[in-house]
Amino acid sequence: MELRNYGNTGMKVSTLGFGGSEIRDASKADVELLLNRALDAGLNMIDTAECYGDSEEKIGDVLGHRRQEYFLFTKCGHAAGVDGPNWDANVLEQTVDRSLKRLKTDYVDVIHLHSCSEEVLRQGDVIEVLQRAKEAGKTRFIGYSGDTTDALYAIRTGVFDSLETSLNIADQEAIELTLPEARKRNMGIIAKRPIANVAWMYDTVTEDDYAYDYWKRLNELKYDFLSEEAQRVVEIALRFTLSTEGVHTAIVGTAKPDRWQQNADLVAKVPLEKEQYEAIRARWKEVARADWTGRI
């Protein structure tokens, strides 16, 4: 597993990270098998959030004894069981402390604000909560998770060490809008949704499905490679994301114990051939409309 320098943080992260959203519905036994196998195979970065059901608790339960072997990131901002509104400073402080308790650790490596708006960022309270958490040693670094002009504003504040943003074959706004600004500041950059929720696999998708926007876009983009064998398409999509300048790691979520190793084998082939990378970018520029913005 290739390791990349995560911006100015001094961390060297595995190019394939683990996204904890999907394990909320998995058995503890499956999560234990999955995550321990992943660590054994070279994973060293795990990302979760306070609103991913019991994801934090499961990670803490099965990996608490291996805490020094991986970098642990979480996200905050939603009340998710704490009395009060989203983005309230008191709520954030409570959820940060709760995350540490759930994860069975004294600190995380990065806490990201979870996709709040520019309006919320301008008020300053949420940033101050994270800065205080950093000063108290509850997190080593602070970051912003989100997309579009909200992410651009967050980057330009200069206060964040890390950016987590959507980037894939069906979501490329960040390549020109935010990644150049993040690179100027040498921020650590995580690509979320790096395989576009494998939206090409579905014949039909309802409007309330998480993959709907990507499914619609891919039906218009009509990349030639989408007709290839399923695993080959995943490989191209994942390698495209990881071949984008500035990206240090891509987080892929799964609840299947064997799936992480399969994905790890695919990223061993990074980078994607330049000709194919440029063809995907060219097709995006040809087809993408102004409203094809980054998806939270």
PDB file of C-alpha atoms in Angstrom:
ATOM      1  CA  MET A   1       0.000   0.000   0.000  1.00  0.00           C
ATOM      2  CA  GLU A   2       1.442   3.327  -1.099  1.00  0.00           C
ATOM      3  CA  LEU A   3       1.750   5.997   1.592  1.00  0.00           C
ATOM      4  CA  ARG A   4       1.426   9.706   0.799  1.00  0.00           C
ATOM      5  CA  ASN A   5       2.394  12.759   2.848  1.00  0.00           C
ATOM      6  CA  TYR A   6      -0.828  14.248   4.167  1.00  0.00           C
ATOM      7  CA  GLY A   7      -0.209  17.930   3.552  1.00  0.00           C
ATOM      8  CA  ASN A   8       1.546  19.772   6.365  1.00  0.00           C
ATOM      9  CA  THR A   9       0.498  17.307   9.060  1.00  0.00           C
ATOM     10  CA  GLY A  10       3.503  15.001   8.991  1.00  0.00           C
ATOM     11  CA  MET A  11       1.203  11.995   8.623  1.00  0.00           C
ATOM     12  CA  LYS A  12       1.856   9.485   5.846  1.00  0.00           C
ATOM     13  CA  VAL A  13      -1.507   8.008   4.941  1.00  0.00           C
ATOM     14  CA  SER A  14      -2.403   4.940   2.901  1.00  0.00           C
ATOM     15  CA  THR A  15      -3.800   5.861  -0.515  1.00  0.00           C
ATOM     16  CA  LEU A  16      -6.858   3.770   0.282  1.00  0.00           C
ATOM     17  CA  GLY A  17      -8.601   4.763   3.465  1.00  0.00           C
ATOM     18  CA  PHE A  18     -11.646   3.265   5.133  1.00  0.00           C
ATOM     19  CA  GLY A  19     -14.950   5.147   5.253  1.00  0.00           C
ATOM     20  CA  GLY A  20     -17.024   4.148   8.262  1.00  0.00           C
ATOM     21  CA  SER A  21     -20.538   5.025   7.090  1.00  0.00           C
ATOM     22  CA  GLU A  22     -21.527   1.563   5.853  1.00  0.00           C
ATOM     23  CA  ILE A  23     -20.610  -0.436   8.953  1.00  0.00           C
ATOM     24  CA  ARG A  24     -23.493   1.004  10.936  1.00  0.00           C
ATOM     25  CA  ASP A  25     -25.667  -1.872   9.707  1.00  0.00           C
ATOM     26  CA  ALA A  26     -22.968  -4.557   9.890  1.00  0.00           C
ATOM     27  CA  SER A  27     -22.472  -7.083  12.655  1.00  0.00           C
ATOM     28  CA  LYS A  28     -19.689  -6.440  15.117  1.00  0.00           C
ATOM     29  CA  ALA A  29     -18.110  -9.743  14.088  1.00  0.00           C
ATOM     30  CA  ASP A  30     -17.948  -8.672  10.438  1.00  0.00           C
ATOM     31  CA  VAL A  31     -16.548  -5.251  11.358  1.00  0.00           C
ATOM     32  CA  GLU A  32     -13.885  -6.837  13.547  1.00  0.00           C
ATOM     33  CA  LEU A  33     -12.825  -9.170  10.758  1.00  0.00           C
ATOM     34  CA  LEU A  34     -12.945  -6.435   8.110  1.00  0.00           C
ATOM     35  CA  LEU A  35     -10.959  -3.773   9.955  1.00  0.00           C
ATOM     36  CA  ASN A  36      -8.330  -6.049  11.427  1.00  0.00           C
ATOM     37  CA  ARG A  37      -7.719  -7.597   8.007  1.00  0.00           C
ATOM     38  CA  ALA A  38      -7.475  -4.118   6.506  1.00  0.00           C
ATOM     39  CA  LEU A  39      -4.893  -2.979   9.056  1.00  0.00           C
ATOM     40  CA  ASP A  40      -2.908  -6.162   8.491  1.00  0.00           C
ATOM     41  CA  ALA A  41      -2.933  -5.458   4.734  1.00  0.00           C
ATOM     42  CA  GLY A  42      -1.614  -1.889   5.010  1.00  0.00           C
ATOM     43  CA  LEU A  43      -4.574   0.371   5.799  1.00  0.00           C
ATOM     44  CA  ASN A  44      -3.600   3.145   8.197  1.00  0.00           C
ATOM     45  CA  MET A  45      -6.404   5.700   7.851  1.00  0.00           C
ATOM     46  CA  ILE A  46     -10.004   5.406   9.064  1.00  0.00           C
ATOM     47  CA  ASP A  47     -12.670   8.083   8.639  1.00  0.00           C
ATOM     48  CA  THR A  48     -16.044   8.142  10.369  1.00  0.00           C
ATOM     49  CA  ALA A  49     -18.544  10.637  11.810  1.00  0.00           C
ATOM     50  CA  GLU A  50     -20.765  11.250  14.804  1.00  0.00           C
ATOM     51  CA  CYS A  51     -23.887  10.774  12.671  1.00  0.00           C
ATOM     52  CA  TYR A  52     -22.960   7.379  11.175  1.00  0.00           C
ATOM     53  CA  GLY A  53     -25.111   5.405  13.605  1.00  0.00           C
ATOM     54  CA  ASP A  54     -22.904   3.215  15.803  1.00  0.00           C
ATOM     55  CA  SER A  55     -19.903   3.376  13.452  1.00  0.00           C
ATOM     56  CA  GLU A  56     -17.688   5.152  15.997  1.00  0.00           C
ATOM     57  CA  GLU A  57     -18.567   2.657  18.712  1.00  0.00           C
ATOM     58  CA  LYS A  58     -17.830  -0.329  16.508  1.00  0.00           C
ATOM     59  CA  ILE A  59     -14.463   1.088  15.469  1.00  0.00           C
ATOM     60  CA  GLY A  60     -13.580   1.757  19.081  1.00  0.00           C
ATOM     61  CA  ASP A  61     -14.694  -1.697  20.187  1.00  0.00           C
ATOM     62  CA  VAL A  62     -12.786  -3.679  17.556  1.00  0.00           C
ATOM     63  CA  LEU A  63      -9.702  -1.499  17.062  1.00  0.00           C
ATOM     64  CA  GLY A  64      -9.209   0.281  20.349  1.00  0.00           C
ATOM     65  CA  HIS A  65      -6.354  -2.083  21.212  1.00  0.00           C
ATOM     66  CA  ARG A  66      -4.561  -1.177  17.928  1.00  0.00           C
ATOM     67  CA  ARG A  67      -5.001   2.613  18.198  1.00  0.00           C
ATOM     68  CA  GLN A  68      -1.334   3.400  17.494  1.00  0.00           C
ATOM     69  CA  GLU A  69      -1.429   1.546  14.166  1.00  0.00           C
ATOM     70  CA  TYR A  70      -3.736   3.904  12.278  1.00  0.00           C
ATOM     71  CA  PHE A  71      -4.765   7.524  11.850  1.00  0.00           C
ATOM     72  CA  LEU A  72      -8.285   8.168  13.076  1.00  0.00           C
ATOM     73  CA  PHE A  73     -10.483  10.888  11.580  1.00  0.00           C
ATOM     74  CA  THR A  74     -14.058  11.786  12.534  1.00  0.00           C
ATOM     75  CA  LYS A  75     -16.550  14.519  11.676  1.00  0.00           C
ATOM     76  CA  CYS A  76     -18.862  16.674  13.749  1.00  0.00           C
ATOM     77  CA  GLY A  77     -21.656  19.183  13.289  1.00  0.00           C
ATOM     78  CA  HIS A  78     -24.928  17.273  13.465  1.00  0.00           C
ATOM     79  CA  ALA A  79     -26.719  16.965  16.780  1.00  0.00           C
ATOM     80  CA  ALA A  80     -27.221  13.203  16.211  1.00  0.00           C
ATOM     81  CA  GLY A  81     -28.798  12.426  19.573  1.00  0.00           C
ATOM     82  CA  VAL A  82     -27.589  15.467  21.516  1.00  0.00           C
ATOM     83  CA  ASP A  83     -30.183  18.058  22.552  1.00  0.00           C
ATOM     84  CA  GLY A  84     -29.901  21.176  20.445  1.00  0.00           C
ATOM     85  CA  PRO A  85     -29.690  22.212  16.787  1.00  0.00           C
ATOM     86  CA  ASN A  86     -27.050  21.262  14.262  1.00  0.00           C
ATOM     87  CA  TRP A  87     -24.023  23.569  14.237  1.00  0.00           C
ATOM     88  CA  ASP A  88     -24.656  24.817  17.761  1.00  0.00           C
ATOM     89  CA  ALA A  89     -21.340  25.345  19.559  1.00  0.00           C
ATOM     90  CA  ASN A  90     -22.477  23.564  22.729  1.00  0.00           C
ATOM     91  CA  VAL A  91     -23.743  20.612  20.694  1.00  0.00           C
ATOM     92  CA  LEU A  92     -20.425  20.389  18.854  1.00  0.00           C
ATOM     93  CA  GLU A  93     -18.451  20.343  22.084  1.00  0.00           C
ATOM     94  CA  GLN A  94     -20.626  17.540  23.438  1.00  0.00           C
ATOM     95  CA  THR A  95     -20.392  15.440  20.272  1.00  0.00           C
ATOM     96  CA  VAL A  96     -16.602  15.814  20.118  1.00  0.00           C
ATOM     97  CA  ASP A  97     -16.301  14.451  23.640  1.00  0.00           C
ATOM     98  CA  ARG A  98     -18.813  11.727  22.857  1.00  0.00           C
ATOM     99  CA  SER A  99     -16.854  10.725  19.748  1.00  0.00           C
ATOM    100  CA  LEU A 100     -13.693  10.245  21.796  1.00  0.00           C
ATOM    101  CA  LYS A 101     -15.596   8.098  24.291  1.00  0.00           C
ATOM    102  CA  ARG A 102     -17.175   6.011  21.540  1.00  0.00           C
ATOM    103  CA  LEU A 103     -13.865   5.568  19.739  1.00  0.00           C
ATOM    104  CA  LYS A 104     -12.145   4.593  22.993  1.00  0.00           C
ATOM    105  CA  THR A 105      -9.333   7.089  22.512  1.00  0.00           C
ATOM    106  CA  ASP A 106      -8.007  10.263  24.114  1.00  0.00           C
ATOM    107  CA  TYR A 107      -7.574  11.986  20.759  1.00  0.00           C
ATOM    108  CA  VAL A 108      -8.293  11.735  17.059  1.00  0.00           C
ATOM    109  CA  ASP A 109      -5.880  12.802  14.351  1.00  0.00           C
ATOM    110  CA  VAL A 110      -8.356  15.038  12.505  1.00  0.00           C
ATOM    111  CA  ILE A 111     -11.845  16.339  13.273  1.00  0.00           C
ATOM    112  CA  HIS A 112     -13.680  17.706  10.233  1.00  0.00           C
ATOM    113  CA  LEU A 113     -16.645  20.029  10.266  1.00  0.00           C
ATOM    114  CA  HIS A 114     -19.263  17.949   8.488  1.00  0.00           C
ATOM    115  CA  SER A 115     -20.440  19.864   5.406  1.00  0.00           C
ATOM    116  CA  CYS A 116     -21.650  23.074   7.005  1.00  0.00           C
ATOM    117  CA  SER A 117     -22.464  26.108   4.883  1.00  0.00           C
ATOM    118  CA  GLU A 118     -20.376  29.208   4.278  1.00  0.00           C
ATOM    119  CA  GLU A 119     -22.933  31.100   6.348  1.00  0.00           C
ATOM    120  CA  VAL A 120     -22.264  28.892   9.360  1.00  0.00           C
ATOM    121  CA  LEU A 121     -18.504  29.143   8.857  1.00  0.00           C
ATOM    122  CA  ARG A 122     -18.669  32.954   8.738  1.00  0.00           C
ATOM    123  CA  GLN A 123     -20.271  33.041  12.183  1.00  0.00           C
ATOM    124  CA  GLY A 124     -17.058  31.550  13.541  1.00  0.00           C
ATOM    125  CA  ASP A 125     -18.438  29.570  16.489  1.00  0.00           C
ATOM    126  CA  VAL A 126     -17.967  26.143  14.943  1.00  0.00           C
ATOM    127  CA  ILE A 127     -14.376  26.899  13.985  1.00  0.00           C
ATOM    128  CA  GLU A 128     -13.626  28.069  17.510  1.00  0.00           C
ATOM    129  CA  VAL A 129     -14.969  24.808  18.943  1.00  0.00           C
ATOM    130  CA  LEU A 130     -12.537  22.822  16.796  1.00  0.00           C
ATOM    131  CA  GLN A 131      -9.657  25.142  17.629  1.00  0.00           C
ATOM    132  CA  ARG A 132     -10.325  24.673  21.335  1.00  0.00           C
ATOM    133  CA  ALA A 133     -10.460  20.917  20.848  1.00  0.00           C
ATOM    134  CA  LYS A 134      -7.077  21.091  19.151  1.00  0.00           C
ATOM    135  CA  GLU A 135      -5.610  23.213  21.943  1.00  0.00           C
ATOM    136  CA  ALA A 136      -6.946  20.715  24.495  1.00  0.00           C
ATOM    137  CA  GLY A 137      -5.288  17.786  22.694  1.00  0.00           C
ATOM    138  CA  LYS A 138      -8.568  16.173  21.678  1.00  0.00           C
ATOM    139  CA  THR A 139      -7.529  16.358  18.038  1.00  0.00           C
ATOM    140  CA  ARG A 140      -4.157  16.879  16.415  1.00  0.00           C
ATOM    141  CA  PHE A 141      -5.568  18.708  13.387  1.00  0.00           C
ATOM    142  CA  ILE A 142      -8.830  20.242  12.208  1.00  0.00           C
ATOM    143  CA  GLY A 143     -10.489  20.092   8.823  1.00  0.00           C
ATOM    144  CA  TYR A 144     -13.523  20.796   6.676  1.00  0.00           C
ATOM    145  CA  SER A 145     -15.590  18.158   4.884  1.00  0.00           C
ATOM    146  CA  GLY A 146     -17.737  19.474   2.058  1.00  0.00           C
ATOM    147  CA  ASP A 147     -17.997  20.738  -1.475  1.00  0.00           C
ATOM    148  CA  THR A 148     -18.629  23.633  -3.848  1.00  0.00           C
ATOM    149  CA  THR A 149     -18.195  27.271  -2.760  1.00  0.00           C
ATOM    150  CA  ASP A 150     -18.709  26.324   0.892  1.00  0.00           C
ATOM    151  CA  ALA A 151     -15.503  24.279   0.724  1.00  0.00           C
ATOM    152  CA  LEU A 152     -13.746  27.064  -1.158  1.00  0.00           C
ATOM    153  CA  TYR A 153     -14.568  29.522   1.618  1.00  0.00           C
ATOM    154  CA  ALA A 154     -13.404  27.053   4.262  1.00  0.00           C
ATOM    155  CA  ILE A 155     -10.072  26.595   2.486  1.00  0.00           C
ATOM    156  CA  ARG A 156      -9.542  30.343   2.149  1.00  0.00           C
ATOM    157  CA  THR A 157     -10.004  30.947   5.876  1.00  0.00           C
ATOM    158  CA  GLY A 158      -6.563  29.394   6.274  1.00  0.00           C
ATOM    159  CA  VAL A 159      -7.504  27.737   9.576  1.00  0.00           C
ATOM    160  CA  PHE A 160      -7.967  24.160   8.375  1.00  0.00           C
ATOM    161  CA  ASP A 161      -5.300  21.508   7.969  1.00  0.00           C
ATOM    162  CA  SER A 162      -7.437  19.054   6.012  1.00  0.00           C
ATOM    163  CA  LEU A 163     -10.087  18.949   3.278  1.00  0.00           C
ATOM    164  CA  GLU A 164     -12.463  16.060   2.625  1.00  0.00           C
ATOM    165  CA  THR A 165     -14.368  16.515  -0.627  1.00  0.00           C
ATOM    166  CA  SER A 166     -16.256  14.562  -3.290  1.00  0.00           C
ATOM    167  CA  LEU A 167     -14.228  13.562  -6.327  1.00  0.00           C
ATOM    168  CA  ASN A 168     -14.855  10.843  -8.891  1.00  0.00           C
ATOM    169  CA  ILE A 169     -15.617  10.184 -12.555  1.00  0.00           C
ATOM    170  CA  ALA A 170     -19.099  11.730 -12.073  1.00  0.00           C
ATOM    171  CA  ASP A 171     -18.066  14.577  -9.777  1.00  0.00           C
ATOM    172  CA  GLN A 172     -15.114  16.667 -10.918  1.00  0.00           C
ATOM    173  CA  GLU A 173     -15.923  20.235  -9.893  1.00  0.00           C
ATOM    174  CA  ALA A 174     -13.323  20.121  -7.111  1.00  0.00           C
ATOM    175  CA  ILE A 175     -10.470  19.548  -9.559  1.00  0.00           C
ATOM    176  CA  GLU A 176     -10.654  23.158 -10.723  1.00  0.00           C
ATOM    177  CA  LEU A 177     -12.627  24.899  -7.960  1.00  0.00           C
ATOM    178  CA  THR A 178     -11.108  23.827  -4.650  1.00  0.00           C
ATOM    179  CA  LEU A 179      -8.136  21.498  -5.036  1.00  0.00           C
ATOM    180  CA  PRO A 180      -5.786  24.181  -6.440  1.00  0.00           C
ATOM    181  CA  GLU A 181      -6.525  26.409  -3.446  1.00  0.00           C
ATOM    182  CA  ALA A 182      -6.035  23.522  -1.026  1.00  0.00           C
ATOM    183  CA  ARG A 183      -2.722  22.609  -2.660  1.00  0.00           C
ATOM    184  CA  LYS A 184      -1.486  26.205  -2.306  1.00  0.00           C
ATOM    185  CA  ARG A 185      -1.924  25.805   1.443  1.00  0.00           C
ATOM    186  CA  ASN A 186      -0.491  22.277   1.452  1.00  0.00           C
ATOM    187  CA  MET A 187      -3.646  20.883   3.063  1.00  0.00           C
ATOM    188  CA  GLY A 188      -4.195  17.178   3.423  1.00  0.00           C
ATOM    189  CA  ILE A 189      -6.828  16.114   0.890  1.00  0.00           C
ATOM    190  CA  ILE A 190      -9.247  13.183   1.161  1.00  0.00           C
ATOM    191  CA  ALA A 191     -11.426  12.163  -1.776  1.00  0.00           C
ATOM    192  CA  LYS A 192     -14.812  10.936  -0.603  1.00  0.00           C
ATOM    193  CA  ARG A 193     -17.238   9.006  -2.823  1.00  0.00           C
ATOM    194  CA  PRO A 194     -14.231   8.081  -5.024  1.00  0.00           C
ATOM    195  CA  ILE A 195     -16.043   5.401  -7.022  1.00  0.00           C
ATOM    196  CA  ALA A 196     -19.241   7.434  -7.532  1.00  0.00           C
ATOM    197  CA  ASN A 197     -21.263   5.012  -5.397  1.00  0.00           C
ATOM    198  CA  VAL A 198     -20.820   2.501  -8.275  1.00  0.00           C
ATOM    199  CA  ALA A 199     -23.877   4.194  -9.790  1.00  0.00           C
ATOM    200  CA  TRP A 200     -23.195   2.669 -13.209  1.00  0.00           C
ATOM    201  CA  MET A 201     -24.127  -0.747 -11.795  1.00  0.00           C
ATOM    202  CA  TYR A 202     -27.828   0.129 -11.517  1.00  0.00           C
ATOM    203  CA  ASP A 203     -30.363  -0.146 -14.330  1.00  0.00           C
ATOM    204  CA  THR A 204     -32.704   2.274 -12.561  1.00  0.00           C
ATOM    205  CA  VAL A 205     -32.331   4.480  -9.496  1.00  0.00           C
ATOM    206  CA  THR A 206     -35.064   6.386  -7.649  1.00  0.00           C
ATOM    207  CA  GLU A 207     -34.696  10.098  -6.978  1.00  0.00           C
ATOM    208  CA  ASP A 208     -34.267   9.567  -3.247  1.00  0.00           C
ATOM    209  CA  ASP A 209     -31.371   7.139  -3.725  1.00  0.00           C
ATOM    210  CA  TYR A 210     -27.948   8.382  -2.581  1.00  0.00           C
ATOM    211  CA  ALA A 211     -26.472   7.512  -6.003  1.00  0.00           C
ATOM    212  CA  TYR A 212     -29.205   9.147  -8.091  1.00  0.00           C
ATOM    213  CA  ASP A 213     -27.319  12.269  -9.196  1.00  0.00           C
ATOM    214  CA  TYR A 214     -24.284  10.242 -10.223  1.00  0.00           C
ATOM    215  CA  TRP A 215     -26.470   7.722 -12.039  1.00  0.00           C
ATOM    216  CA  LYS A 216     -28.044  10.532 -14.077  1.00  0.00           C
ATOM    217  CA  ARG A 217     -24.687  12.090 -14.881  1.00  0.00           C
ATOM    218  CA  LEU A 218     -23.093   8.822 -15.953  1.00  0.00           C
ATOM    219  CA  ASN A 219     -26.004   8.144 -18.295  1.00  0.00           C
ATOM    220  CA  GLU A 220     -25.071  11.375 -20.067  1.00  0.00           C
ATOM    221  CA  LEU A 221     -21.295  11.017 -19.814  1.00  0.00           C
ATOM    222  CA  LYS A 222     -21.408   7.552 -21.380  1.00  0.00           C
ATOM    223  CA  TYR A 223     -17.738   6.795 -20.770  1.00  0.00           C
ATOM    224  CA  ASP A 224     -16.589   3.991 -23.074  1.00  0.00           C
ATOM    225  CA  PHE A 225     -15.075   1.990 -20.207  1.00  0.00           C
ATOM    226  CA  LEU A 226     -18.411   1.698 -18.375  1.00  0.00           C
ATOM    227  CA  SER A 227     -19.237  -1.267 -20.595  1.00  0.00           C
ATOM    228  CA  GLU A 228     -16.231  -3.235 -19.348  1.00  0.00           C
ATOM    229  CA  GLU A 229     -16.279  -5.914 -16.639  1.00  0.00           C
ATOM    230  CA  ALA A 230     -17.513  -4.542 -13.312  1.00  0.00           C
ATOM    231  CA  GLN A 231     -14.253  -4.851 -11.375  1.00  0.00           C
ATOM    232  CA  ARG A 232     -12.339  -3.197 -14.213  1.00  0.00           C
ATOM    233  CA  VAL A 233     -14.688  -0.198 -14.084  1.00  0.00           C
ATOM    234  CA  VAL A 234     -14.161   0.107 -10.328  1.00  0.00           C
ATOM    235  CA  GLU A 235     -10.418  -0.010 -10.925  1.00  0.00           C
ATOM    236  CA  ILE A 236     -10.489   2.773 -13.516  1.00  0.00           C
ATOM    237  CA  ALA A 237     -12.766   4.930 -11.372  1.00  0.00           C
ATOM    238  CA  LEU A 238     -10.662   4.522  -8.238  1.00  0.00           C
ATOM    239  CA  ARG A 239      -7.367   5.045 -10.033  1.00  0.00           C
ATOM    240  CA  PHE A 240      -8.784   8.170 -11.719  1.00  0.00           C
ATOM    241  CA  THR A 241      -9.567   9.696  -8.347  1.00  0.00           C
ATOM    242  CA  LEU A 242      -6.199   8.804  -6.852  1.00  0.00           C
ATOM    243  CA  SER A 243      -4.358  10.094  -9.935  1.00  0.00           C
ATOM    244  CA  THR A 244      -5.775  13.597  -9.462  1.00  0.00           C
ATOM    245  CA  GLU A 245      -3.118  16.056  -8.362  1.00  0.00           C
ATOM    246  CA  GLY A 246      -3.254  16.815  -4.659  1.00  0.00           C
ATOM    247  CA  VAL A 247      -5.315  13.832  -3.548  1.00  0.00           C
ATOM    248  CA  HIS A 248      -3.585  11.926  -0.761  1.00  0.00           C
ATOM    249  CA  THR A 249      -6.145   9.268   0.098  1.00  0.00           C
ATOM    250  CA  ALA A 250      -9.538   8.027  -1.061  1.00  0.00           C
ATOM    251  CA  ILE A 251     -12.004   6.612   1.437  1.00  0.00           C
ATOM    252  CA  VAL A 252     -14.107   3.645   0.402  1.00  0.00           C
ATOM    253  CA  GLY A 253     -16.742   2.204   2.682  1.00  0.00           C
ATOM    254  CA  THR A 254     -17.833  -1.411   2.821  1.00  0.00           C
ATOM    255  CA  ALA A 255     -19.344  -3.845   5.267  1.00  0.00           C
ATOM    256  CA  LYS A 256     -17.982  -6.928   3.485  1.00  0.00           C
ATOM    257  CA  PRO A 257     -14.854  -8.395   5.118  1.00  0.00           C
ATOM    258  CA  ASP A 258     -13.149  -9.300   1.825  1.00  0.00           C
ATOM    259  CA  ARG A 259     -13.987  -6.169  -0.163  1.00  0.00           C
ATOM    260  CA  TRP A 260     -11.292  -3.896   1.273  1.00  0.00           C
ATOM    261  CA  GLN A 261      -8.492  -6.184   0.136  1.00  0.00           C
ATOM    262  CA  GLN A 262      -9.996  -6.328  -3.345  1.00  0.00           C
ATOM    263  CA  ASN A 263      -9.956  -2.542  -3.529  1.00  0.00           C
ATOM    264  CA  ALA A 264      -6.430  -2.423  -2.124  1.00  0.00           C
ATOM    265  CA  ASP A 265      -5.277  -4.665  -4.953  1.00  0.00           C
ATOM    266  CA  LEU A 266      -6.808  -2.226  -7.458  1.00  0.00           C
ATOM    267  CA  VAL A 267      -5.065   0.874  -6.114  1.00  0.00           C
ATOM    268  CA  ALA A 268      -1.726  -0.924  -6.266  1.00  0.00           C
ATOM    269  CA  LYS A 269      -1.883  -0.020  -9.974  1.00  0.00           C
ATOM    270  CA  VAL A 270      -2.011   3.763  -9.406  1.00  0.00           C
ATOM    271  CA  PRO A 271      -1.610   6.024 -11.339  1.00  0.00           C
ATOM    272  CA  LEU A 272      -4.094   5.704 -14.172  1.00  0.00           C
ATOM    273  CA  GLU A 273      -2.542   5.930 -17.635  1.00  0.00           C
ATOM    274  CA  LYS A 274      -2.240   9.598 -18.605  1.00  0.00           C
ATOM    275  CA  GLU A 275      -4.140   9.150 -21.871  1.00  0.00           C
ATOM    276  CA  GLN A 276      -7.141   7.598 -20.128  1.00  0.00           C
ATOM    277  CA  TYR A 277      -7.094  10.149 -17.312  1.00  0.00           C
ATOM    278  CA  GLU A 278      -7.116  13.006 -19.813  1.00  0.00           C
ATOM    279  CA  ALA A 279      -9.886  11.346 -21.840  1.00  0.00           C
ATOM    280  CA  ILE A 280     -12.108  11.191 -18.742  1.00  0.00           C
ATOM    281  CA  ARG A 281     -11.386  14.835 -17.982  1.00  0.00           C
ATOM    282  CA  ALA A 282     -12.080  15.849 -21.579  1.00  0.00           C
ATOM    283  CA  ARG A 283     -15.403  14.019 -21.617  1.00  0.00           C
ATOM    284  CA  TRP A 284     -16.403  15.705 -18.360  1.00  0.00           C
ATOM    285  CA  LYS A 285     -15.587  19.151 -19.739  1.00  0.00           C
ATOM    286  CA  GLU A 286     -17.558  18.380 -22.881  1.00  0.00           C
ATOM    287  CA  VAL A 287     -20.714  17.143 -21.152  1.00  0.00           C
ATOM    288  CA  ALA A 288     -20.868  18.568 -17.603  1.00  0.00           C
ATOM    289  CA  ARG A 289     -23.353  21.355 -16.957  1.00  0.00           C
ATOM    290  CA  ALA A 290     -23.003  24.251 -14.532  1.00  0.00           C
ATOM    291  CA  ASP A 291     -25.303  22.550 -12.018  1.00  0.00           C
ATOM    292  CA  TRP A 292     -23.108  19.437 -11.831  1.00  0.00           C
ATOM    293  CA  THR A 293     -21.592  20.632  -8.597  1.00  0.00           C
ATOM    294  CA  GLY A 294     -19.868  18.604  -5.892  1.00  0.00           C
ATOM    295  CA  ARG A 295     -22.292  16.314  -4.056  1.00  0.00           C
ATOM    296  CA  ILE A 296     -22.238  16.257  -0.287  1.00  0.00           C
TER     297      ILE A 296
END
